[in-house]
Structure formats: C-alpha cells, structure tokens
XYZ file of C-alpha atoms in Angstrom:
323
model
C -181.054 -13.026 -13.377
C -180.072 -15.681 -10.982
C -177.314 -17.477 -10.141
C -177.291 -20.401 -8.135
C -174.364 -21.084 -5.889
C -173.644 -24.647 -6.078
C -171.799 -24.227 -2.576
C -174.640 -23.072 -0.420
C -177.285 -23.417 -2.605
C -178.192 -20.313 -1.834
C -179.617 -17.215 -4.872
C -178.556 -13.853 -5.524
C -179.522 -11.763 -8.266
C -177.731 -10.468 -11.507
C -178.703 -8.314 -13.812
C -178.672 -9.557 -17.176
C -180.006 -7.867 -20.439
C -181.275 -10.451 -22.354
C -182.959 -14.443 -22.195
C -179.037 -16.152 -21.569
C -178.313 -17.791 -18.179
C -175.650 -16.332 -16.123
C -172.558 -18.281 -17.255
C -171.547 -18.767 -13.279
C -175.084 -20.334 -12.827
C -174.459 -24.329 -11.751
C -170.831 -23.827 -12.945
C -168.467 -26.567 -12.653
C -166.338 -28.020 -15.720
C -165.762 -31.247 -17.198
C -162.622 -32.667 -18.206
C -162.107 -33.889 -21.879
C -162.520 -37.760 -20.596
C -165.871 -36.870 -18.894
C -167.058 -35.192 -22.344
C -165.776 -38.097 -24.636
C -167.046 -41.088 -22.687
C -169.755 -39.584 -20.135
C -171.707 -36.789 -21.394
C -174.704 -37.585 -23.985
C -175.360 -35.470 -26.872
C -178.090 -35.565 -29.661
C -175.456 -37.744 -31.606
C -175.037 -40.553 -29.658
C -176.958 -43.663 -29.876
C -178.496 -43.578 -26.717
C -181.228 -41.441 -28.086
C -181.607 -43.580 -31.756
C -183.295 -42.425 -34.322
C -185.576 -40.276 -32.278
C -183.377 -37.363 -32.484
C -181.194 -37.585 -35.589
C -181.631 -34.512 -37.099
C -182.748 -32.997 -40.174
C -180.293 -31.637 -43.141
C -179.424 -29.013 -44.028
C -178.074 -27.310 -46.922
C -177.384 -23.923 -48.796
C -180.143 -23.301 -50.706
C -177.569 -20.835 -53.088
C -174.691 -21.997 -53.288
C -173.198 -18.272 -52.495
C -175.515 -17.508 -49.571
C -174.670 -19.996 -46.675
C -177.368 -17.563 -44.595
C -180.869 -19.628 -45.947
C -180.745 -23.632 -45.357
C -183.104 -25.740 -47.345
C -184.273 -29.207 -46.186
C -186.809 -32.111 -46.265
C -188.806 -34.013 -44.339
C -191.813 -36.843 -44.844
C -194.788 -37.370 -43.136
C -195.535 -41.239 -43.248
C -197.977 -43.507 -42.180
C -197.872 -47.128 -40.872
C -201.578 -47.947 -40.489
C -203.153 -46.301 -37.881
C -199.637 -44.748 -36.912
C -198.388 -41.789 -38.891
C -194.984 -39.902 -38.091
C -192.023 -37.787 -39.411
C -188.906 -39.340 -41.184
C -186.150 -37.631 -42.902
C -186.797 -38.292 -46.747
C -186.058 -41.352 -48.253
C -185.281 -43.255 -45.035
C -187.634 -46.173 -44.832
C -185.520 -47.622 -42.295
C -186.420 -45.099 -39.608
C -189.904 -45.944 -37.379
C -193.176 -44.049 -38.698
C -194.674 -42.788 -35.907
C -196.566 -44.947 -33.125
C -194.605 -42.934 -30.547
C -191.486 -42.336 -31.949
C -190.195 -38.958 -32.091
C -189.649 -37.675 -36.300
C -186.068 -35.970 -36.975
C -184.902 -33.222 -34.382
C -185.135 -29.631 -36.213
C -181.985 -27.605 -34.941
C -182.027 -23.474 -35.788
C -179.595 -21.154 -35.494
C -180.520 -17.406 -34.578
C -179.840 -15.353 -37.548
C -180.512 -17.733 -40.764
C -183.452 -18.765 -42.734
C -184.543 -22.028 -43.291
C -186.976 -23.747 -45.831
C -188.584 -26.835 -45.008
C -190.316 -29.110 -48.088
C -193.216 -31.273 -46.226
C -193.254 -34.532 -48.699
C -197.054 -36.232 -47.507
C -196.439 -40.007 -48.265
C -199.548 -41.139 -46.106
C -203.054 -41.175 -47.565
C -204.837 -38.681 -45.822
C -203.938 -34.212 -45.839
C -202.058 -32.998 -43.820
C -199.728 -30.248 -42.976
C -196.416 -29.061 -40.133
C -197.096 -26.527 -37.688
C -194.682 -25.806 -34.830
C -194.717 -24.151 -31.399
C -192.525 -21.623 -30.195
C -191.038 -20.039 -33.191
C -191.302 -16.396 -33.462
C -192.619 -16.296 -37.146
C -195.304 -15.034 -39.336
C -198.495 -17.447 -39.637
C -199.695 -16.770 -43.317
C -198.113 -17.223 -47.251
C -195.094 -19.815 -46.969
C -194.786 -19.350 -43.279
C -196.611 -21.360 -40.148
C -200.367 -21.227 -41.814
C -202.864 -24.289 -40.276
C -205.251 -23.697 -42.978
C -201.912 -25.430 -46.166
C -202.579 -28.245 -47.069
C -200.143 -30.904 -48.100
C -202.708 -33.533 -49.898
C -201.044 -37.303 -50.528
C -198.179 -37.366 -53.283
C -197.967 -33.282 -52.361
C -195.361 -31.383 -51.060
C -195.314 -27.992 -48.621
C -192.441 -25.642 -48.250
C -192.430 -23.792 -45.316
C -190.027 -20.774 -44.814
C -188.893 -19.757 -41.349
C -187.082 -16.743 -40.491
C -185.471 -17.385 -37.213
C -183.967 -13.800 -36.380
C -182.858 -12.029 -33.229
C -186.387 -11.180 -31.873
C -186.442 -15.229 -31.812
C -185.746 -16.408 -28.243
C -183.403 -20.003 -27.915
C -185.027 -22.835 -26.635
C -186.889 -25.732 -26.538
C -190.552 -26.297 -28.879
C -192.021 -28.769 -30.666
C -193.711 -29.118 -34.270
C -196.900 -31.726 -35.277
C -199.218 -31.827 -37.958
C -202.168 -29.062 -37.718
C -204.726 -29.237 -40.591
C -208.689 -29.424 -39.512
C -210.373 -32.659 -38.810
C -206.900 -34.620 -39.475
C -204.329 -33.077 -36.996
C -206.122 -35.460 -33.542
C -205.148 -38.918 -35.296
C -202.128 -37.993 -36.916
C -201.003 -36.547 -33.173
C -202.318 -39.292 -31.783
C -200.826 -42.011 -34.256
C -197.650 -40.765 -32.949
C -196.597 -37.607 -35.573
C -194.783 -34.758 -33.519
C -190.953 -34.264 -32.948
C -188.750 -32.080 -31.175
C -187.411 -28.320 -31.947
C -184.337 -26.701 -30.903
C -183.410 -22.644 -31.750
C -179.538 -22.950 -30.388
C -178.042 -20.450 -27.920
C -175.619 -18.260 -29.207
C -172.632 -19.602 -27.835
C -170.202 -16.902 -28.191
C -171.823 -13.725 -27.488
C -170.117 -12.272 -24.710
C -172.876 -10.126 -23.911
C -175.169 -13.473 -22.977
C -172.573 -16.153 -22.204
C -174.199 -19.307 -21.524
C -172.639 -22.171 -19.495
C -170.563 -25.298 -20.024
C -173.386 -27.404 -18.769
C -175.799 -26.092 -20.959
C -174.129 -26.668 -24.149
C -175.672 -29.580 -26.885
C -172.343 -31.570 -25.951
C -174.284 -31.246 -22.106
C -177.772 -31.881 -22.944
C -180.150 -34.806 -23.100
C -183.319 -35.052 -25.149
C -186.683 -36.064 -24.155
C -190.127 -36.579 -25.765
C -192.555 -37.593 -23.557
C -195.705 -39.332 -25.718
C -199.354 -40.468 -24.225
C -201.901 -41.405 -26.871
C -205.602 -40.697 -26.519
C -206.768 -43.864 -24.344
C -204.103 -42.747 -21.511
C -201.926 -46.055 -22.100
C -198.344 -45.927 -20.975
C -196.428 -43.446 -22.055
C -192.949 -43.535 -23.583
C -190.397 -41.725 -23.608
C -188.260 -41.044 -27.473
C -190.527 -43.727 -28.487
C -189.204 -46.539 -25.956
C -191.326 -47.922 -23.009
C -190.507 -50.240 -20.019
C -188.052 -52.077 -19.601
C -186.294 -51.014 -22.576
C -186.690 -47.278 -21.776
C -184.413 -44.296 -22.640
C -181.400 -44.392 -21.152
C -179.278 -41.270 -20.116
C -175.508 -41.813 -18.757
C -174.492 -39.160 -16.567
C -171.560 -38.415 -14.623
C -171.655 -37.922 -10.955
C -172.513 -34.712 -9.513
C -171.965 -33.315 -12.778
C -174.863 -30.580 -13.890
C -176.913 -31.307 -17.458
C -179.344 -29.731 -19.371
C -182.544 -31.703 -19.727
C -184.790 -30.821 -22.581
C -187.770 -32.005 -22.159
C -191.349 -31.610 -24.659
C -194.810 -33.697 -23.544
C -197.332 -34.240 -26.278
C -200.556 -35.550 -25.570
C -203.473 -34.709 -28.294
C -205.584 -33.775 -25.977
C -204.226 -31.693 -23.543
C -203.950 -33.717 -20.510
C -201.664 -32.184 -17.622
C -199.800 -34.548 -15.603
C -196.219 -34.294 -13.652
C -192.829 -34.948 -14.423
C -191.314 -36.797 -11.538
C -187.290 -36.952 -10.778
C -185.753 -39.316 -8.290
C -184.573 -37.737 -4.393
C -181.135 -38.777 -6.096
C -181.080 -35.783 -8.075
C -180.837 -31.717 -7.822
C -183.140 -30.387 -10.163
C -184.090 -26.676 -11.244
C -186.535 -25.650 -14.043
C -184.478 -22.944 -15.748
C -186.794 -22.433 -18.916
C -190.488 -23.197 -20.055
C -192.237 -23.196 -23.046
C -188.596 -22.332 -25.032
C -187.806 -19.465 -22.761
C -184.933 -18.940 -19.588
C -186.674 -18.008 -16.546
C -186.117 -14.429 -15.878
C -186.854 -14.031 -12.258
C -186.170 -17.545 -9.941
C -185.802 -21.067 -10.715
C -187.954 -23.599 -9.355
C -186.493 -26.457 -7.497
C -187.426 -29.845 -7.152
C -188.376 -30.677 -3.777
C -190.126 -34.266 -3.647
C -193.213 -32.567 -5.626
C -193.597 -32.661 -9.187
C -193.203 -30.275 -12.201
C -196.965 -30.161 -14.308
C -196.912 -30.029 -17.776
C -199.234 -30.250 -20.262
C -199.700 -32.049 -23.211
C -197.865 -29.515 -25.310
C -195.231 -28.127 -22.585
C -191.383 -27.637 -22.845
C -189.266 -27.488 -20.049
C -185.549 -27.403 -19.584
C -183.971 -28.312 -16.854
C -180.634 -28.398 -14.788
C -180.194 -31.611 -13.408
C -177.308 -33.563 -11.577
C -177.886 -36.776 -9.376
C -175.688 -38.548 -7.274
C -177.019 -42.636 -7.741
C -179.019 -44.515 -10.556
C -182.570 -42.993 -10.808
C -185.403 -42.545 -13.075
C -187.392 -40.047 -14.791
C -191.257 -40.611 -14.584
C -194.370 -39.031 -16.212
C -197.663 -39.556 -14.463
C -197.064 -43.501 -13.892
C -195.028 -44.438 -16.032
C -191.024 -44.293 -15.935
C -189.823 -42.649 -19.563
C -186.353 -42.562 -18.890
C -183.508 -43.925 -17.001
C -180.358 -42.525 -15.613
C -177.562 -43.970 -15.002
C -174.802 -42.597 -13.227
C -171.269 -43.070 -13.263
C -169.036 -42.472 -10.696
C-alpha cells in the first residue's frame, strides 16, 4: 500500500491486506462548514438528474438483506437512455447519464428492466463480480418492447468497491442504443467502518464528484453528465482540499483518448477499472491519463485556482474553487 505524504510529497509503503486505501493517504479534514456548503455529493444539484439514483426497497418485508428496484429503458427518436420508472420528466438518453446504481457489499439486489422503446434490448454492467447466466448478467435476455427483465445481483465480499458502469448489451441492438446515449454510472460503496480497511475522509460519497464522460460514434463533442460547453458540469471545490473523482468514459466504439486536468491541480489515479491501486499511484504531471471508451478511473484531486477537466478536445467539466 501507499501512502502519500501530503508534506513532502514523497511515498512509503504500507502493508495492507485488502483493496482499502490507507486511511493516512492525502489526509487532511474538513470542518462541518466546508462539508455543508463546499463539498459536492451525488445529491446535490450540481450533478442533475444525471446521477439521482435508483430505489431501493426490501423485497420481504422481514429481510432488509435483498433490495428490489426498477428502472426503464426509453427512447426519444434516435436517442434511447435509462430513467427511473415512471419519471417522464427526466432526459432519455442523447448523452445524459440514466439513474446512478449504488451497492453495498454484502446484500442482494434485483433489478426489473421495464423496455418502453420499440426495439429489444437488455442491461449488462461492467465490473461486478457476478455470475453471467439464469437471472444474473446474461447478453443473450432479452427484454422485447412492453417486456420486463429482472436481473439479480449478488454483490458479496469477493466483490471489490469501486467505480463501473452498466449499458444495454443484446446483439445487433446494443451499438445504437450506446450510441443514442443509453449507459449510466455504477458504484459498489466502500465499507466505511471496517477497521481492518479504513478508508479516508476524502474519499467518502459526502467527498466525491461524479463524472460520465460521453462521445457518440461520429467523434462530435463530448459531454460530460450529459452537459456540453458553455453550460458544462460544474464541480465546487474547496481550496487545497483533496476529493475523490469518479470518473467512467463510454464511447461505443472503443476509442482511447486522454483525460486532461489543469497545472492548477494535484492529481493521483488511485483506482482503475473499479479497483484501488495496489502498488503506486500515478501522478499527473502535465501528461494525460488514457482511457478508453469503457474505462473507470478514480482519482484524488485538489487544485488551488479555477480549472477545467478536458477529454480529448473538449472541456466536460468545470471546477471551481473556493477559497
């Protein structure tokens, strides 16, 4: 393990048994009044509907251990997307992230798939540690239109925390629907109070800002949570205060490109693909950070001035800082 000495910025090595950060890693704590009025979370309305996430209740009343939930798949068009049920409010797709999906390690979850659009389709995620046939994460379901899929996720200890994604998967269909904007964002939670894996104040949700990075098929500008230039995504940070940046890039056909921060900021990758870096970190210096079009990365991020966040050419977010 490694813990970075905000000091020095130099690295020495801990030994750590599991896929938690060392809790002295970045360290540093907020007040209260930084929390309340600073620090972004998946709740506040910087991040709109993008990241509201899905429901969940007991699916037996007397065993609060397996969560059942809903979600649609819609279609605008040529845009499809991912809404909570019943919210015709919300965006379909074009871009704009469908509901975040937050897991806890130890419970089960079923998810109902509701296909409103007119053509099959079906959910299949990335970076979930569960089985890929019966009610589980199969490609080959199919969810026709006016059908529904239930999809049953055990999410046990064996299941790292972290970042992934989920998009529609079934032959011959999955390229549009990508495309037309249907993907969102999934989060398995770090178990905040085991002592054996602590994991930092800055790394908490209360800490951490969402981003979905989308670029459709022609290579047009890409946004970021759905918004684009000049009304981008907007983070509000504190001054020299560390974050956790979450970040998931989805382009249909697997372009690689970089992730760009400003010299404003001290940056360090501390997971990929939904899982901590075990060995070293790797810090920002003036380069970028490649991704693909279905990469995850997390990263640790505090800046000093205004900057901006870009992805190939285009800026996806903003931040502003506060000082």
């Amino acid at each position: 393990r490694i813990h970075l000495d905000t000091t020095d910025m130099k690295f020495s090595t801990y030994s750590f048994a599991s896929l938690a950060i060392s809790p002295l890693l970045l360290g540093g704590t907020a007040t209260a009044q930084e929390n309340s009025t600073v620090a972004a979370s998946y709740y506040e309305t910087d991040y709109g509907y993008a990241h509201i996430p899905i429901e969940w209740h007991p699916c037996d009343p007397h065993d609060p251990h397996v969560l059942c939930g809903d979600i649609e798949f819609c279609q605008d068009g040529d845009n499809y997307g991912y809404r909570r049920l019943g919210d015709k409010h919300a965006p379909c797709g074009g871009g704009v992230p469908g509901p975040l999906i937050r897991f806890e390690i130890g419970k089960q979850y079923k998810l109902t798939l509701h296909n409103y659009a007119s053509k099959v389709t079906n959910l299949h995620t990335h970076g979930l540690h569960v089985v890929g046939d019966g009610d589980g994460d199969d490609v080959t379901r199919e969810a026709w239109p006016g059908d529904c899929l239930t999809y049953h996720y055990d999410i046990n200890k064996n299941q790292p925390p972290g970042t992934n994604w989920y998009h529609p998967h079934y032959e011959g269909e999955s390229l549009a629907q990508v495309t037309g904007g249907a993907f969102g964002m999934i989060i398995v939670d770090d178990i905040l109070d085991d002592p054996h894996n602590p994991i930092p104040e800055w790394a908490e949700p209360e800490n951490e800002f969402l981003l979905q990075v989308f670029q459709g098929a022609s290579g047009s500008q890409s946004l970021g949570n759905g918004k684009k230039v000049p009304y981008e995504q907007v983070f509000h940070m504190q001054a020299h205060k560390w974050y956790r940046l979450r970040v998931s890039t989805v382009n249909a056909q697997g372009r690689t490109s970089g992730l760009w921060f400003p010299d404003e900021c001290t940056v360090y990758k501390v997971a990929s693909d939904g899982v901590w870096h075990e060995a070293g970190f790797a810090h920002y210096d003036g380069l970028c950070y490649a991704m693909t079009g279905s990469s995850r990365g997390d990263y640790a991020i505090k800046c000093s001035e205004d900057g901006s966040v870009n992805w190939q050419n285009s800026r996806v977010a903003k931040l502003k800082v506060y000082h």
